[in-house]
JSON list of C-alpha atoms in Angstrom, two decimals:
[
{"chain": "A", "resi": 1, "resn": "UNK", "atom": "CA", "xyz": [67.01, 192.24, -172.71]},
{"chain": "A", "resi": 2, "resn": "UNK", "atom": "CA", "xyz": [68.19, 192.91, -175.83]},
{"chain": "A", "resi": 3, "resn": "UNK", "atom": "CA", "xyz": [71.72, 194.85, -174.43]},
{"chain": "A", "resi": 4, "resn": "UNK", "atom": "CA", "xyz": [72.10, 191.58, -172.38]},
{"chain": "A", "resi": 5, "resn": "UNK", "atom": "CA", "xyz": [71.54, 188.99, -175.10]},
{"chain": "A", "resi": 6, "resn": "UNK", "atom": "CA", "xyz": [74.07, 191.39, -177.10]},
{"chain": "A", "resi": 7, "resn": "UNK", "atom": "CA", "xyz": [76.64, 191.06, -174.40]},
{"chain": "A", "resi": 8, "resn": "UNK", "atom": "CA", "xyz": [76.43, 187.38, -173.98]},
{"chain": "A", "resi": 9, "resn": "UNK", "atom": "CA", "xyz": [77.36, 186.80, -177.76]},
{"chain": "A", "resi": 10, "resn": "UNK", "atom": "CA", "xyz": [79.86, 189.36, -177.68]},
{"chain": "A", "resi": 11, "resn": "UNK", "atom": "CA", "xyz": [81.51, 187.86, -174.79]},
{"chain": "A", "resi": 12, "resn": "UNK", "atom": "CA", "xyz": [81.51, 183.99, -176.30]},
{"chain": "A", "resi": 13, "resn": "UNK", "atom": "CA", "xyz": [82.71, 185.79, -179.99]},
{"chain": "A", "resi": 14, "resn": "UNK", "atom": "CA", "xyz": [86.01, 187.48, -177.67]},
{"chain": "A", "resi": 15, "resn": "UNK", "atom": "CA", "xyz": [86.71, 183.72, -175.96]},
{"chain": "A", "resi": 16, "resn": "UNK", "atom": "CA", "xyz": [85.99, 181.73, -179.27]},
{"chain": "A", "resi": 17, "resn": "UNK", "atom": "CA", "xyz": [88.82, 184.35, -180.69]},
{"chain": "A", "resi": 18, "resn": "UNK", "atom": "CA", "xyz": [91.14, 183.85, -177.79]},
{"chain": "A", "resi": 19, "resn": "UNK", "atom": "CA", "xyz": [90.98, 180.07, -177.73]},
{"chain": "A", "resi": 20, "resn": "UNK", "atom": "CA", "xyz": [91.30, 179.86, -181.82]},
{"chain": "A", "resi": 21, "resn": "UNK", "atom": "CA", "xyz": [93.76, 182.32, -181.40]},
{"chain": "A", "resi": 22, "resn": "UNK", "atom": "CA", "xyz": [91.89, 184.33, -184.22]},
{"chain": "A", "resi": 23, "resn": "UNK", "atom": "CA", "xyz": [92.79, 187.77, -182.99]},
{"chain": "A", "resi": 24, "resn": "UNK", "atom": "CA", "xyz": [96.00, 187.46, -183.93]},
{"chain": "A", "resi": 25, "resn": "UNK", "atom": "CA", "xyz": [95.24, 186.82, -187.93]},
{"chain": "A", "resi": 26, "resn": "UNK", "atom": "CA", "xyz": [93.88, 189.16, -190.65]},
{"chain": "A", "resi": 27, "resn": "UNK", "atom": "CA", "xyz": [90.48, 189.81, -191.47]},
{"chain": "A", "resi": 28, "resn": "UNK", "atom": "CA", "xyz": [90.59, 187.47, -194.41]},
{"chain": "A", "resi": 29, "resn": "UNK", "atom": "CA", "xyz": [92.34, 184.95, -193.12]},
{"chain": "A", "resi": 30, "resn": "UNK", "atom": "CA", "xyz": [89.59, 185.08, -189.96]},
{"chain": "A", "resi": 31, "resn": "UNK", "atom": "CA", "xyz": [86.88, 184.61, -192.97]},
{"chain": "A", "resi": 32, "resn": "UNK", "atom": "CA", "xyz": [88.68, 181.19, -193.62]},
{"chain": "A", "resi": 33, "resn": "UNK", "atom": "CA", "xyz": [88.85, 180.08, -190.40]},
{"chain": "A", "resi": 34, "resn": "UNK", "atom": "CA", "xyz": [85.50, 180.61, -190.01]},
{"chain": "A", "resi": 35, "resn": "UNK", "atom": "CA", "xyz": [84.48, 179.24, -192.89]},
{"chain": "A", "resi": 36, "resn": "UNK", "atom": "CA", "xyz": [86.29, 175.97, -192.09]},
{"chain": "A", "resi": 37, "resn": "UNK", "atom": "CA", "xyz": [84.96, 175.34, -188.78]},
{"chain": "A", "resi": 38, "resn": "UNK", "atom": "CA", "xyz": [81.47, 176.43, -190.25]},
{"chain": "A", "resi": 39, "resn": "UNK", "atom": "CA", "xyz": [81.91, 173.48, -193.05]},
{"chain": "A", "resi": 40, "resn": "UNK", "atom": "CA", "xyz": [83.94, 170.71, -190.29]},
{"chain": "A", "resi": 41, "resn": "UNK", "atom": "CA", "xyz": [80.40, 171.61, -187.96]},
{"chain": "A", "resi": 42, "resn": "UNK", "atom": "CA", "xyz": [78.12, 171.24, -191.02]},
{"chain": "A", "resi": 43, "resn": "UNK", "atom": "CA", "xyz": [79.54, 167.92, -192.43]},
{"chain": "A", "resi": 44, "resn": "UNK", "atom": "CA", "xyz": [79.62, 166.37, -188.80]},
{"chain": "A", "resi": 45, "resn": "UNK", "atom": "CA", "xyz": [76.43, 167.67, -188.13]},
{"chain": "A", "resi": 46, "resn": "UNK", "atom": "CA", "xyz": [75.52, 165.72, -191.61]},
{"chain": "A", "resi": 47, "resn": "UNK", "atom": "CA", "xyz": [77.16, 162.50, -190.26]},
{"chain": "A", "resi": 48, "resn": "UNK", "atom": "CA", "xyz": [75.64, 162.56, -187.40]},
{"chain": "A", "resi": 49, "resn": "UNK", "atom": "CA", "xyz": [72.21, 162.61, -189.44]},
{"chain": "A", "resi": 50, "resn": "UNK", "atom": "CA", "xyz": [73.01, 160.60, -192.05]},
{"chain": "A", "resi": 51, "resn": "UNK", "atom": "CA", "xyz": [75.08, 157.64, -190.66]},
{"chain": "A", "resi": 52, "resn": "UNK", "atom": "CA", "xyz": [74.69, 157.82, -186.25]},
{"chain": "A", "resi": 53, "resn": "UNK", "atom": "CA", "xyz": [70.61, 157.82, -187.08]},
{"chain": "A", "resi": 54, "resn": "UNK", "atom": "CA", "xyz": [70.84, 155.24, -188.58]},
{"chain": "A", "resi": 55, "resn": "UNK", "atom": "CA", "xyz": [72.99, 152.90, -186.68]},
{"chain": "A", "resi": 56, "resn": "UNK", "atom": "CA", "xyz": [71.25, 153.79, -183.47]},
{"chain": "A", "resi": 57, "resn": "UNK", "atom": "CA", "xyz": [67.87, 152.76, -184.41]},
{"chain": "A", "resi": 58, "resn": "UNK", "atom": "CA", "xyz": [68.41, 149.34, -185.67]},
{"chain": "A", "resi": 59, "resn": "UNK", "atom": "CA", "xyz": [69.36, 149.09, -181.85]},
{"chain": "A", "resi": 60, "resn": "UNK", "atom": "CA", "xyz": [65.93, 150.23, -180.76]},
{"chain": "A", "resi": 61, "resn": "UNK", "atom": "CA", "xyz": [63.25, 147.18, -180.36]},
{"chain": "A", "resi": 62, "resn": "UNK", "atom": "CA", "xyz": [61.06, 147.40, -183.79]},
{"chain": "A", "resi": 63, "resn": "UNK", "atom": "CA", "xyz": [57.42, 147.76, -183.05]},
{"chain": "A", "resi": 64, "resn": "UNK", "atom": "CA", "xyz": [55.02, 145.83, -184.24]},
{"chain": "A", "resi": 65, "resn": "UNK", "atom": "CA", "xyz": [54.16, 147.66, -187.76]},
{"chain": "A", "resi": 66, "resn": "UNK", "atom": "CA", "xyz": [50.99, 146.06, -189.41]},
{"chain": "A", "resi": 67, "resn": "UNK", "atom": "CA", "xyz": [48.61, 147.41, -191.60]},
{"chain": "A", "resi": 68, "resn": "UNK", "atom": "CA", "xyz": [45.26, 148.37, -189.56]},
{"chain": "A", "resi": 69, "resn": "UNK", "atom": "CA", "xyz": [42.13, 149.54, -191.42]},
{"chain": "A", "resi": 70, "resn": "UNK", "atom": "CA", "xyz": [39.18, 150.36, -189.87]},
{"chain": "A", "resi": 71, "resn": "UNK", "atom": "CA", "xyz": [36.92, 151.09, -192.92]},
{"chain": "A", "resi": 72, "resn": "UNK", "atom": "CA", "xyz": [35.80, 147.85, -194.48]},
{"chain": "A", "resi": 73, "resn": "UNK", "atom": "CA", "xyz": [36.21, 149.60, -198.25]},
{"chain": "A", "resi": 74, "resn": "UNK", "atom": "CA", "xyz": [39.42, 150.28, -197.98]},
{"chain": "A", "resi": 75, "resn": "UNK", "atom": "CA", "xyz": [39.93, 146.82, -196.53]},
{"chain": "A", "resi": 76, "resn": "UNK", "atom": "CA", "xyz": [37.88, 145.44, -199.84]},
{"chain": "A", "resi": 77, "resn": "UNK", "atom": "CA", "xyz": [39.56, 147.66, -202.48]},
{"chain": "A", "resi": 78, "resn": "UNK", "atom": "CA", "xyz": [43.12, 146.54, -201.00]},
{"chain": "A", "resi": 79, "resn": "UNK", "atom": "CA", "xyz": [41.52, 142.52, -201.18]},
{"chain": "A", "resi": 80, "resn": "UNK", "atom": "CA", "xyz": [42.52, 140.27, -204.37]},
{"chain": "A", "resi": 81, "resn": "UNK", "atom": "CA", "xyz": [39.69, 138.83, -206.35]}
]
């Protein structure tokens, strides 16, 4: 299980090199290249938090949000006198 989990991450590391074209680079240079797609992934991943969120769900139908108590003390010590 282990071997084969192993395998599958070694074989998507070999094509992520071949597609970047990362094999061809030094070490260091590698280091920033990963480091760059690591920080592009992290600040879209950010965007999509921060800014998508929050369009999409003033698209969403807003419930109806009121205040239900059921114990009549809380209701009291919430009540103006």
């Amino acid at each position: 299980m282990i071997r084969s989990v192993w395998r599958f991450i070694c074989y998507w590391y070999f094509r992520y090199t071949m597609v970047t074209e990362l094999y061809m680079v030094e070490p260091w240079e590698q280091v920033v290249v990963h480091c760059f797609f690591l920080m592009l992934f992290l600040i879209l991943a950010y965007f999509n938090y921060s800014v998508l969120l929050g369009t999409v769900s003033f698209l969403l139908p807003v419930k109806n949000t009121t205040l239900q108590l059921s114990n009549p003390d809380m209701i009291s010590a919430f009540s103006t006198h």
